[in-house]
Short mmCIF file of C-alpha atoms and ligand atoms in Angstrom, two decimals:
data_model
loop_
_atom_site.label_atom_id
_atom_site.label_comp_id
_atom_site.label_asym_id
_atom_site.label_seq_id
_atom_site.Cartn_x
_atom_site.Cartn_y
_atom_site.Cartn_z
CA MET A 1 -5.02 22.79 33.54
CA PRO A 2 -2.92 21.82 30.50
CA LYS A 3 -4.76 19.54 28.06
CA ARG A 4 -3.42 15.98 27.93
CA ARG A 5 -2.43 14.93 24.44
CA VAL A 6 -3.83 11.59 23.25
CA PRO A 7 -0.83 9.28 22.70
CA VAL A 8 -1.81 8.60 19.07
CA ALA A 9 1.58 7.20 18.08
CA GLN A 10 1.77 4.75 20.99
CA ILE A 11 -1.82 3.58 20.45
CA ASN A 12 -1.26 3.09 16.73
CA ILE A 13 1.93 1.12 17.17
CA VAL A 14 0.29 -1.28 19.61
CA VAL A 15 -3.03 -1.56 17.77
CA MET A 16 -1.61 -1.99 14.26
CA THR A 17 0.85 -4.65 15.41
CA ALA A 18 -1.84 -6.47 17.41
CA ILE A 19 -4.25 -6.42 14.45
CA VAL A 20 -1.77 -8.10 12.12
CA TYR A 21 -0.99 -10.81 14.65
CA TYR A 22 -4.64 -11.30 15.54
CA LEU A 23 -5.65 -11.78 11.91
CA TYR A 24 -3.03 -14.49 11.60
CA PHE A 25 -4.37 -16.12 14.75
CA GLY A 26 -7.90 -15.91 13.39
CA ILE A 27 -7.18 -17.39 10.00
CA ALA A 28 -4.76 -20.12 11.06
CA PHE A 29 -5.70 -21.05 14.65
CA ASN A 30 -9.32 -20.03 15.06
CA GLY A 31 -11.07 -21.65 12.10
CA ALA A 32 -10.95 -18.36 10.11
CA SER A 33 -13.29 -16.84 12.67
CA LEU A 34 -12.73 -13.34 13.98
CA LEU A 35 -13.98 -13.86 17.52
CA PRO A 36 -12.21 -16.40 19.78
CA ARG A 37 -14.22 -19.59 20.16
CA SER A 38 -14.00 -22.83 22.10
CA GLY A 39 -11.64 -24.57 19.65
CA SER A 40 -9.16 -21.66 19.44
CA ASP A 41 -5.60 -22.96 19.40
CA TRP A 42 -3.80 -20.22 21.35
CA SER A 43 -0.85 -22.41 22.25
CA GLY A 44 -0.34 -23.36 18.59
CA PHE A 45 -0.44 -19.66 17.71
CA PHE A 46 2.14 -18.67 20.35
CA ALA A 47 4.44 -21.48 19.24
CA ALA A 48 4.08 -20.49 15.58
CA VAL A 49 5.03 -16.83 16.05
CA VAL A 50 8.42 -17.54 17.60
CA PRO A 51 10.81 -16.08 15.03
CA SER A 52 13.38 -18.53 13.67
CA GLY A 53 16.85 -17.91 12.27
CA THR A 54 15.66 -19.09 8.86
CA ALA A 55 12.72 -16.67 8.93
CA PHE A 56 15.12 -13.79 9.69
CA LEU A 57 17.41 -14.88 6.88
CA VAL A 58 14.49 -15.00 4.45
CA CYS A 59 13.28 -11.50 5.46
CA VAL A 60 16.67 -9.82 5.40
CA GLY A 61 17.72 -11.76 2.28
CA TRP A 62 14.54 -10.71 0.45
CA PHE A 63 15.05 -7.05 1.42
CA ALA A 64 18.69 -7.18 0.28
CA PHE A 65 17.75 -8.97 -2.96
CA GLN A 66 15.19 -6.29 -3.79
CA ALA A 67 17.67 -3.53 -2.93
CA ALA A 68 20.26 -5.15 -5.22
CA LEU A 69 17.72 -5.30 -8.07
CA GLU A 70 16.84 -1.64 -7.53
CA ARG A 71 20.52 -0.67 -7.68
CA LEU A 72 21.73 -3.02 -10.43
CA LEU A 73 18.94 -3.44 -12.97
CA PRO A 74 18.77 -0.86 -15.77
CA ALA A 75 16.60 2.06 -14.70
CA ARG A 76 14.90 5.15 -16.08
CA ILE A 77 15.86 8.20 -14.04
CA VAL A 78 12.90 10.42 -13.19
CA GLN A 79 12.80 13.72 -11.31
CA GLY A 80 10.50 13.88 -8.29
CA THR A 81 8.08 16.72 -7.60
CA PRO A 82 9.67 19.94 -6.27
CA LEU A 83 10.64 19.84 -2.58
CA PRO A 84 9.81 22.74 -0.23
CA ASP A 85 13.18 24.36 -1.11
CA GLY A 86 12.44 24.05 -4.86
CA SER A 87 15.00 21.31 -5.52
CA ARG A 88 14.08 17.92 -6.99
CA LEU A 89 15.40 14.45 -6.24
CA SER A 90 16.16 11.85 -8.91
CA TYR A 91 14.55 8.41 -8.66
CA ARG A 92 15.46 5.09 -10.27
CA ILE A 93 12.40 3.60 -11.99
CA ASN A 94 12.88 -0.11 -12.60
CA GLY A 95 10.18 -1.70 -10.45
CA ALA A 96 8.45 -3.53 -13.32
CA LEU A 97 11.71 -5.21 -14.26
CA ALA A 98 12.47 -6.01 -10.60
CA MET A 99 9.02 -7.58 -10.24
CA ALA A 100 9.45 -9.67 -13.41
CA VAL A 101 12.92 -10.84 -12.37
CA SER A 102 11.80 -11.62 -8.79
CA LEU A 103 8.67 -13.56 -9.71
CA GLY A 104 10.46 -15.32 -12.57
CA ALA A 105 13.27 -16.38 -10.23
CA VAL A 106 10.82 -17.57 -7.56
CA LEU A 107 8.75 -19.61 -10.03
CA LEU A 108 11.82 -21.11 -11.67
CA GLY A 109 13.22 -22.02 -8.24
CA TYR A 110 9.89 -23.66 -7.36
CA ARG A 111 9.72 -25.60 -10.61
CA ALA A 112 13.29 -26.77 -10.11
CA GLY A 113 12.36 -28.03 -6.64
CA ARG A 114 14.78 -25.54 -4.99
CA LEU A 115 12.21 -23.23 -3.44
CA PRO A 116 9.60 -25.01 -1.33
CA LEU A 117 7.04 -22.20 -1.57
CA ALA A 118 4.57 -23.95 0.75
CA TRP A 119 7.13 -23.23 3.50
CA LEU A 120 5.92 -19.61 3.44
CA HIS A 121 2.50 -20.81 4.57
CA ALA A 122 3.84 -23.28 7.14
CA GLN A 123 6.24 -20.69 8.63
CA PHE A 124 3.99 -17.66 8.27
CA GLY A 125 4.03 -16.91 12.00
CA ALA A 126 7.82 -17.00 12.25
CA LEU A 127 8.05 -14.80 9.14
CA LEU A 128 5.55 -12.37 10.59
CA SER A 129 7.63 -11.95 13.74
CA ALA A 130 10.87 -11.65 11.80
CA ALA A 131 9.36 -9.00 9.51
CA THR A 132 7.94 -7.14 12.52
CA ILE A 133 11.28 -7.06 14.36
CA PHE A 134 12.99 -6.02 11.12
CA SER A 135 10.58 -3.14 10.54
CA PHE A 136 10.74 -1.90 14.16
CA SER A 137 14.56 -1.89 13.86
CA LEU A 138 14.56 -0.20 10.46
CA ALA A 139 12.25 2.54 11.79
CA LEU A 140 14.73 3.10 14.65
CA PHE A 141 17.59 3.42 12.19
CA LEU A 142 15.55 5.86 10.08
CA TRP A 143 14.72 7.96 13.14
CA TRP A 144 18.42 8.18 13.96
CA TRP A 145 19.45 8.74 10.34
CA GLY A 146 16.86 11.48 9.91
CA ILE A 147 18.44 13.39 12.77
CA HIS A 148 22.12 12.70 12.17
CA ARG A 149 22.52 12.58 8.42
CA PRO A 150 24.28 15.61 6.99
CA GLY A 151 22.02 18.20 5.28
CA GLY A 152 18.27 18.11 4.59
CA PRO A 153 15.49 19.24 6.91
CA SER A 154 14.51 16.93 9.74
CA LYS A 155 11.34 17.37 11.72
CA ARG A 156 11.75 17.23 15.49
CA SER A 157 8.79 17.19 17.86
CA GLY A 158 10.59 16.62 21.13
CA SER A 159 8.83 13.29 21.71
CA PHE A 160 10.82 10.21 20.76
CA VAL A 161 7.73 8.06 20.16
CA ARG A 162 6.09 10.64 17.90
CA GLU A 163 9.30 11.09 15.94
CA TYR A 164 9.74 7.33 15.72
CA PHE A 165 6.15 6.86 14.55
CA TYR A 166 5.91 9.68 12.00
CA GLY A 167 9.60 9.74 11.08
CA THR A 168 12.10 12.56 11.15
CA ALA A 169 13.10 12.92 7.49
CA LEU A 170 10.90 13.33 4.42
CA ASN A 171 13.27 11.55 2.04
CA PRO A 172 15.95 9.65 3.95
CA ARG A 173 18.68 8.57 1.55
CA THR A 174 21.98 6.82 2.10
CA PRO A 175 24.23 8.60 1.22
CA PRO A 176 22.14 11.79 1.48
CA VAL A 177 20.48 13.27 -1.62
CA THR A 178 22.08 11.10 -4.30
CA GLY A 179 21.91 7.69 -2.62
CA PHE A 180 19.47 4.84 -1.95
CA ASP A 181 16.00 6.23 -1.26
CA TRP A 182 14.61 4.26 1.68
CA LYS A 183 11.05 5.53 1.40
CA PHE A 184 10.49 5.11 -2.33
CA PHE A 185 12.13 1.68 -2.19
CA CYS A 186 10.12 0.41 0.79
CA GLU A 187 6.85 1.89 -0.50
CA CYS A 188 6.98 -0.37 -3.53
CA ARG A 189 9.50 -3.15 -3.66
CA PRO A 190 9.97 -5.65 -0.80
CA GLY A 191 6.39 -5.50 0.49
CA LEU A 192 4.42 -5.45 -2.75
CA ILE A 193 6.47 -8.09 -4.55
CA GLY A 194 6.76 -10.05 -1.29
CA TRP A 195 2.95 -10.08 -1.03
CA LEU A 196 2.73 -11.81 -4.42
CA VAL A 197 5.34 -14.36 -3.40
CA LEU A 198 3.30 -15.07 -0.25
CA ASP A 199 0.25 -15.56 -2.51
CA PHE A 200 2.27 -18.09 -4.50
CA GLY A 201 3.16 -19.77 -1.22
CA MET A 202 -0.55 -20.14 -0.37
CA ALA A 203 -1.29 -21.63 -3.80
CA ALA A 204 1.63 -24.04 -3.35
CA ALA A 205 0.26 -25.04 0.07
CA GLN A 206 -3.16 -25.70 -1.46
CA TYR A 207 -1.59 -27.76 -4.22
CA GLN A 208 0.45 -29.70 -1.67
CA GLN A 209 -2.63 -30.46 0.45
CA TYR A 210 -5.32 -31.00 -2.17
CA GLY A 211 -3.44 -31.71 -5.40
CA GLU A 212 -5.06 -28.76 -7.19
CA VAL A 213 -5.13 -24.98 -7.27
CA SER A 214 -8.72 -23.76 -7.17
CA LEU A 215 -10.33 -21.34 -9.62
CA ALA A 216 -10.85 -18.73 -6.88
CA MET A 217 -7.17 -19.03 -5.87
CA TRP A 218 -6.09 -18.51 -9.48
CA ALA A 219 -8.42 -15.53 -9.77
CA VAL A 220 -7.11 -13.90 -6.56
CA ILE A 221 -3.51 -14.39 -7.65
CA VAL A 222 -4.04 -13.15 -11.21
CA LEU A 223 -5.98 -10.06 -10.05
CA GLN A 224 -3.37 -9.24 -7.42
CA VAL A 225 -0.47 -9.74 -9.84
CA VAL A 226 -2.23 -7.41 -12.31
CA TYR A 227 -2.75 -4.82 -9.55
CA VAL A 228 0.91 -4.84 -8.51
CA ALA A 229 2.10 -4.93 -12.14
CA ASN A 230 -0.06 -1.88 -12.88
CA ASN A 231 1.48 -0.17 -9.86
CA PHE A 232 4.97 -0.76 -11.24
CA TRP A 233 3.93 0.08 -14.79
CA ASN A 234 2.98 3.50 -13.45
CA GLU A 235 5.79 3.63 -10.93
CA ALA A 236 6.77 7.20 -11.79
CA LEU A 237 3.22 8.32 -10.87
CA LEU A 238 3.89 7.19 -7.30
CA LEU A 239 6.18 10.18 -6.98
CA GLN A 240 3.02 12.32 -6.99
CA THR A 241 1.35 10.43 -4.15
CA ILE A 242 0.81 11.97 -0.74
CA ASP A 243 3.13 9.39 0.85
CA ILE A 244 6.08 10.41 -1.26
CA GLN A 245 5.37 14.14 -1.32
CA GLN A 246 4.21 14.84 2.21
CA GLU A 247 4.76 12.01 4.70
CA ARG A 248 8.00 11.62 6.60
CA PHE A 249 9.34 8.09 6.65
CA GLY A 250 8.84 6.59 10.08
CA TRP A 251 7.34 3.52 11.74
CA MET A 252 3.87 4.18 10.33
CA LEU A 253 4.94 3.76 6.72
CA VAL A 254 7.73 1.26 7.41
CA PHE A 255 5.40 -1.15 9.23
CA GLY A 256 2.64 -0.57 6.69
CA ASP A 257 4.94 -1.23 3.74
CA LEU A 258 6.93 -4.14 5.10
CA VAL A 259 4.51 -5.98 7.40
CA LEU A 260 0.91 -4.90 7.05
CA VAL A 261 0.82 -4.93 3.25
CA PRO A 262 2.44 -8.30 2.54
CA MET A 263 1.15 -10.17 5.61
CA THR A 264 -2.49 -9.04 5.45
CA TYR A 265 -3.03 -8.51 1.73
CA CYS A 266 -2.35 -12.22 1.20
CA LEU A 267 -5.15 -13.23 3.59
CA GLN A 268 -7.60 -13.96 0.78
CA ALA A 269 -5.18 -16.51 -0.67
CA PHE A 270 -4.51 -17.83 2.86
CA TYR A 271 -8.23 -18.34 3.46
CA LEU A 272 -8.80 -19.98 0.08
CA ILE A 273 -6.35 -22.81 0.80
CA ASP A 274 -9.01 -24.72 2.74
CA HIS A 275 -12.16 -23.10 1.30
CA PHE A 276 -11.64 -23.66 -2.35
CA ARG A 277 -15.08 -24.94 -3.18
CA ASP A 278 -16.92 -21.87 -1.84
CA ALA A 279 -16.90 -19.88 -5.09
CA SER A 280 -18.69 -21.05 -8.27
CA PRO A 281 -17.29 -20.18 -11.72
CA LEU A 282 -20.24 -17.83 -12.26
CA TRP A 283 -19.48 -15.99 -9.03
CA VAL A 284 -15.78 -15.75 -9.89
CA GLY A 285 -16.68 -14.36 -13.35
CA GLY A 286 -19.02 -11.75 -11.83
CA VAL A 287 -16.42 -10.66 -9.31
CA VAL A 288 -13.74 -10.37 -12.00
CA ALA A 289 -16.11 -8.10 -13.98
CA PHE A 290 -16.71 -5.97 -10.86
CA ASN A 291 -12.95 -5.77 -10.43
CA GLY A 292 -12.67 -4.57 -14.06
CA VAL A 293 -15.09 -1.71 -13.41
CA GLY A 294 -13.08 -0.71 -10.32
CA TYR A 295 -9.96 -0.84 -12.41
CA ALA A 296 -11.38 1.37 -15.13
CA ILE A 297 -12.24 4.03 -12.53
CA PHE A 298 -8.97 3.73 -10.59
CA VAL A 299 -6.63 3.80 -13.57
CA GLY A 300 -8.82 6.21 -15.57
CA ALA A 301 -8.98 8.81 -12.79
CA ASN A 302 -5.27 8.64 -11.98
CA ARG A 303 -4.35 8.88 -15.69
CA GLN A 304 -6.68 11.82 -16.28
CA LYS A 305 -5.03 13.80 -13.50
CA HIS A 306 -1.56 12.81 -14.61
CA ARG A 307 -2.19 13.76 -18.27
CA PHE A 308 -3.76 17.03 -17.19
CA LYS A 309 -0.82 17.93 -14.93
CA ARG A 310 1.65 17.14 -17.71
CA ASP A 311 -0.03 19.29 -20.34
CA PRO A 312 -3.12 21.16 -19.08
CA ASP A 313 -3.59 23.16 -22.30
CA ASN A 314 -3.76 20.21 -24.67
CA CYS A 315 -5.40 17.59 -22.50
CA ARG A 316 -8.65 16.04 -23.74
CA ILE A 317 -10.88 14.13 -21.36
CA TRP A 318 -13.70 11.91 -22.55
CA GLY A 319 -13.40 13.47 -26.01
CA LYS A 320 -13.58 17.10 -24.87
CA PRO A 321 -10.93 19.66 -23.85
CA ALA A 322 -10.25 19.33 -20.11
CA GLU A 323 -12.05 21.92 -17.97
CA SER A 324 -10.21 23.44 -15.04
CA LEU A 325 -10.20 26.14 -12.37
CA GLU A 326 -7.35 28.65 -12.23
CA THR A 327 -5.86 29.06 -8.75
CA GLN A 328 -3.85 31.80 -7.04
CA ARG A 329 -1.14 29.21 -6.54
CA GLY A 330 -0.45 29.20 -10.26
CA THR A 331 -1.61 25.62 -10.90
CA ARG A 332 -5.04 24.52 -12.13
CA LEU A 333 -7.58 22.10 -10.69
CA LEU A 334 -9.19 19.68 -13.09
CA VAL A 335 -13.01 19.74 -12.97
CA SER A 336 -13.97 17.42 -15.80
CA GLY A 337 -13.89 13.66 -16.29
CA TYR A 338 -13.77 11.67 -13.05
CA TRP A 339 -12.50 14.80 -11.26
CA GLY A 340 -15.72 16.59 -12.12
CA LEU A 341 -17.88 13.80 -10.65
CA ALA A 342 -16.16 13.53 -7.25
CA ARG A 343 -12.95 14.83 -5.70
CA HIS A 344 -11.43 11.38 -5.19
CA MET A 345 -13.01 8.85 -7.52
CA ASN A 346 -9.60 7.19 -7.81
CA TYR A 347 -10.16 6.05 -4.19
CA LEU A 348 -13.53 4.53 -5.14
CA GLY A 349 -12.00 2.48 -7.95
CA ASP A 350 -9.13 1.35 -5.76
CA TRP A 351 -11.57 0.28 -3.06
CA MET A 352 -13.73 -1.69 -5.51
CA ILE A 353 -10.64 -3.62 -6.52
CA ALA A 354 -9.87 -4.37 -2.86
CA LEU A 355 -13.45 -5.49 -2.26
CA SER A 356 -13.38 -7.80 -5.27
CA TRP A 357 -10.50 -9.78 -3.75
CA GLY A 358 -12.58 -10.36 -0.63
CA LEU A 359 -15.66 -11.30 -2.66
CA LEU A 360 -13.71 -14.08 -4.35
CA THR A 361 -13.58 -15.86 -0.99
CA GLY A 362 -17.37 -15.85 -0.55
CA PHE A 363 -18.95 -14.88 2.76
CA GLY A 364 -17.67 -17.54 5.16
CA SER A 365 -15.34 -15.28 7.12
CA PHE A 366 -14.73 -11.60 7.77
CA ILE A 367 -10.95 -12.03 7.76
CA PRO A 368 -10.49 -11.89 3.95
CA TYR A 369 -12.50 -8.66 4.12
CA PHE A 370 -10.11 -7.09 6.56
CA TYR A 371 -8.21 -5.45 3.71
CA PRO A 372 -11.23 -3.76 2.06
CA ALA A 373 -12.53 -2.70 5.49
CA TRP A 374 -9.19 -1.29 6.61
CA PHE A 375 -8.63 0.28 3.20
CA ALA A 376 -12.02 2.01 3.34
CA LEU A 377 -11.03 3.54 6.67
CA LEU A 378 -7.63 4.53 5.32
CA LEU A 379 -9.12 6.16 2.22
CA LEU A 380 -11.80 8.00 4.21
CA THR A 381 -9.21 9.50 6.58
CA ARG A 382 -6.79 10.11 3.73
CA GLU A 383 -9.41 12.05 1.80
CA ARG A 384 -10.07 14.23 4.86
CA ARG A 385 -6.35 14.82 5.34
CA ASP A 386 -5.84 15.70 1.68
CA ASP A 387 -8.81 18.06 1.92
CA ARG A 388 -7.11 19.86 4.84
CA TRP A 389 -3.78 20.02 3.01
CA CYS A 390 -5.43 21.29 -0.15
CA SER A 391 -7.35 24.00 1.71
CA GLN A 392 -4.05 25.16 3.18
CA LYS A 393 -2.35 25.00 -0.23
CA TYR A 394 -5.12 26.51 -2.33
CA GLY A 395 -7.00 28.69 0.21
CA ALA A 396 -10.23 30.14 -1.18
CA ASP A 397 -9.70 28.43 -4.53
CA TRP A 398 -10.19 25.06 -2.85
CA GLY A 399 -13.55 26.28 -1.57
CA ARG A 400 -14.54 27.24 -5.13
CA TYR A 401 -13.45 23.82 -6.34
CA LYS A 402 -15.49 22.08 -3.62
CA ALA A 403 -18.54 24.14 -4.49
CA ARG A 404 -18.21 22.96 -8.09
CA VAL A 405 -17.36 19.31 -7.31
CA ARG A 406 -19.53 18.52 -4.29
CA TRP A 407 -18.91 14.85 -3.68
CA ARG A 408 -15.86 13.56 -1.88
CA ILE A 409 -15.51 9.98 -3.17
CA ILE A 410 -18.79 8.50 -4.46
CA PRO A 411 -20.84 10.76 -6.75
CA GLY A 412 -24.31 11.32 -5.36
CA VAL A 413 -23.63 9.38 -2.15
CA TYR A 414 -20.61 10.68 -0.23
P1 NDP B 1 -4.34 11.66 -5.27
O1 NDP B 1 -3.62 11.00 -6.38
O2 NDP B 1 -5.81 11.81 -5.44
O3 NDP B 1 -3.64 13.06 -5.09
C1 NDP B 1 -4.16 14.12 -4.31
C2 NDP B 1 -3.47 15.39 -4.79
O4 NDP B 1 -3.80 15.63 -6.16
C3 NDP B 1 -3.92 16.61 -4.03
O5 NDP B 1 -3.14 16.79 -2.85
C4 NDP B 1 -3.63 17.71 -5.05
O6 NDP B 1 -2.22 17.98 -5.00
C5 NDP B 1 -3.95 17.05 -6.37
N1 NDP B 1 -5.33 17.26 -6.79
C6 NDP B 1 -6.46 16.99 -6.09
N2 NDP B 1 -7.55 17.28 -6.82
C7 NDP B 1 -7.09 17.73 -8.01
C8 NDP B 1 -7.74 18.19 -9.20
N3 NDP B 1 -9.06 18.24 -9.31
N4 NDP B 1 -6.97 18.59 -10.23
C9 NDP B 1 -5.63 18.55 -10.15
N5 NDP B 1 -4.95 18.13 -9.06
C10 NDP B 1 -5.70 17.72 -8.00
O7 NDP B 1 -4.13 10.99 -3.84
P2 NDP B 1 -3.16 9.89 -3.23
O8 NDP B 1 -1.75 10.28 -3.39
O9 NDP B 1 -3.68 9.65 -1.87
O10 NDP B 1 -3.49 8.57 -4.09
C11 NDP B 1 -2.88 8.18 -5.30
C12 NDP B 1 -3.39 6.79 -5.68
O11 NDP B 1 -2.82 5.83 -4.79
C13 NDP B 1 -4.92 6.65 -5.53
O12 NDP B 1 -5.44 5.99 -6.65
C14 NDP B 1 -5.11 5.81 -4.30
O13 NDP B 1 -6.26 5.01 -4.41
C15 NDP B 1 -3.82 4.99 -4.26
N6 NDP B 1 -3.46 4.60 -2.89
C16 NDP B 1 -3.28 3.27 -2.63
C17 NDP B 1 -2.95 2.83 -1.37
C18 NDP B 1 -2.80 1.35 -1.08
O14 NDP B 1 -2.38 0.98 0.02
N7 NDP B 1 -3.18 0.49 -2.01
C19 NDP B 1 -2.74 3.79 -0.25
C20 NDP B 1 -2.98 5.14 -0.64
C21 NDP B 1 -3.30 5.52 -1.91
P3 NDP B 1 -1.47 19.11 -5.89
O15 NDP B 1 -2.49 20.06 -6.36
O16 NDP B 1 -0.46 19.70 -4.98
O17 NDP B 1 -0.85 18.35 -7.02
#
C-alpha cells in the first residue's frame, strides 16, 4: 500500500495562523492567560479581528513606503553568495538608513500629533487580519511569479499547497535578476521595522492610559531597537543566512516575515501596557546584563565566522590565528573561537536575547514567552536541518568536524 504523506504544508499554514490569532486573543481578551477561562471575551475578539479599510491601507501603505525607501535611498551594492549556476545577484544594502528614516518619520509624526500611535494597539486585531490577508495574497503572487517569470530555476513538486507553502523560486525578483528582490526585502524591512513601530504603539497606549511609560517598557523597546539596528548594521551578512541561500520564497517565509515577526515579537510590549509595575529596577538591570551576554555571544560568533570566511589565512580569533579544517569542497571549517566550543553558539546568543525580552515582563503570563519558546523550537530544528545540509555539502569532512566540535548549540549540555 502506498505510504500516505503527512500534509505538512497544510498543517503548518493552519497552525501558524491560528497561533498568531490565539496569542492576540490571549493577551487582549483573556487577561493575558494562555488557557481560555470564564471571563474570556470571545465576542470582543471576533469583533476586533474584522479587517477594516483603514487597516488595509496602513498595511499596504507601510509595505509600499518601505519598498520606496529600499529603491530610492542611497545604497551600497553587494554581491550575494554564488548561486547553484555560479552566478551572483546584486543586492541594495540600505536597511539601516531605511530604519532611521522610518522611525524618525514615525516619531516626528507622533510628536506633531499627526500619527496617533496608540491606534496600532486599539486596532491590532484589524491590522492582524489585514496583514494576514496581504501575506496570503503575496504568497499566491510569488507562487505564480516563480512559475511564470522568464528565466531562473523554479522548483515544482506537483502539489499546489506544497509549492505555495515552500515557494517556487529561490530569489523571485521583479523584473527578473536585476529587479526588486522580494525575499531579501521582506526578510528585513516591512516586518522588522514594523515590529518596532508596533512597540512604539504599545508605549503610546500605555502613556495614553497611565500617563507614563514604564521602565520595563523602555527597556523592551530599547533592547529591541538595538537588536533590529544591529541586524541592519550587518545587513550584508544576511546574504549568508540559510533563508537567503537555501530557502525558496513561499508562504512559510512570507507569513513569518510579514505577520508572525511583527505581530508576535511585540507581545512583550503589549503585555507591559497593563503590567508595568511587575518589574523592579534591579530586575530590569539584571535582565539587561543577561541580554548583553547573549549579545556578545550572538554578535561575536557571527563576526568570527564572517571574518574567517573573508580572509581565512589572516584571521585572528581571541588573540590567536584561527584554526580550521580543510575540506574536499575547497572551503575550510572554522574550529576555534565560538565555533570550536559548539557548532551553533550564535543560536545560543540569539536565544538568550529573545529570552531576556520575556524576562522583562516578569512571570505573570506565558504569552510574552511565546517568542523565546517558539524561537528555541525554530533554532533546534534549524540546527538539525543545517546539519543535514552540511553533511550533504561536506560529506566525510563534516563528520570529522563534528568529531572535533561535539556540541550542537550549548557547550557541555547539548
Ligand atoms: P549560520 O550563520 O550558523 O550559518 C550556517 C552555515 O555556516 C552552514 O550552512 C555552513 O555553510 C557555514 N558553517 C557552519 N559551520 C561552520 C564553520 N565551523 N566554519 C565555517 N563555516 C561554517 O546559520 P543561520 O543562517 O541559520 O543563522 C544566521 C544568524 O541568524 C544566526 O545568528 C541566527 O541566530 C540568526 N537567525 C535569526 C532568526 C530570527 O528570526 N531572529 C531566524 C534564523 C536565524 P557554508 O559552509 O556553505 O558557508
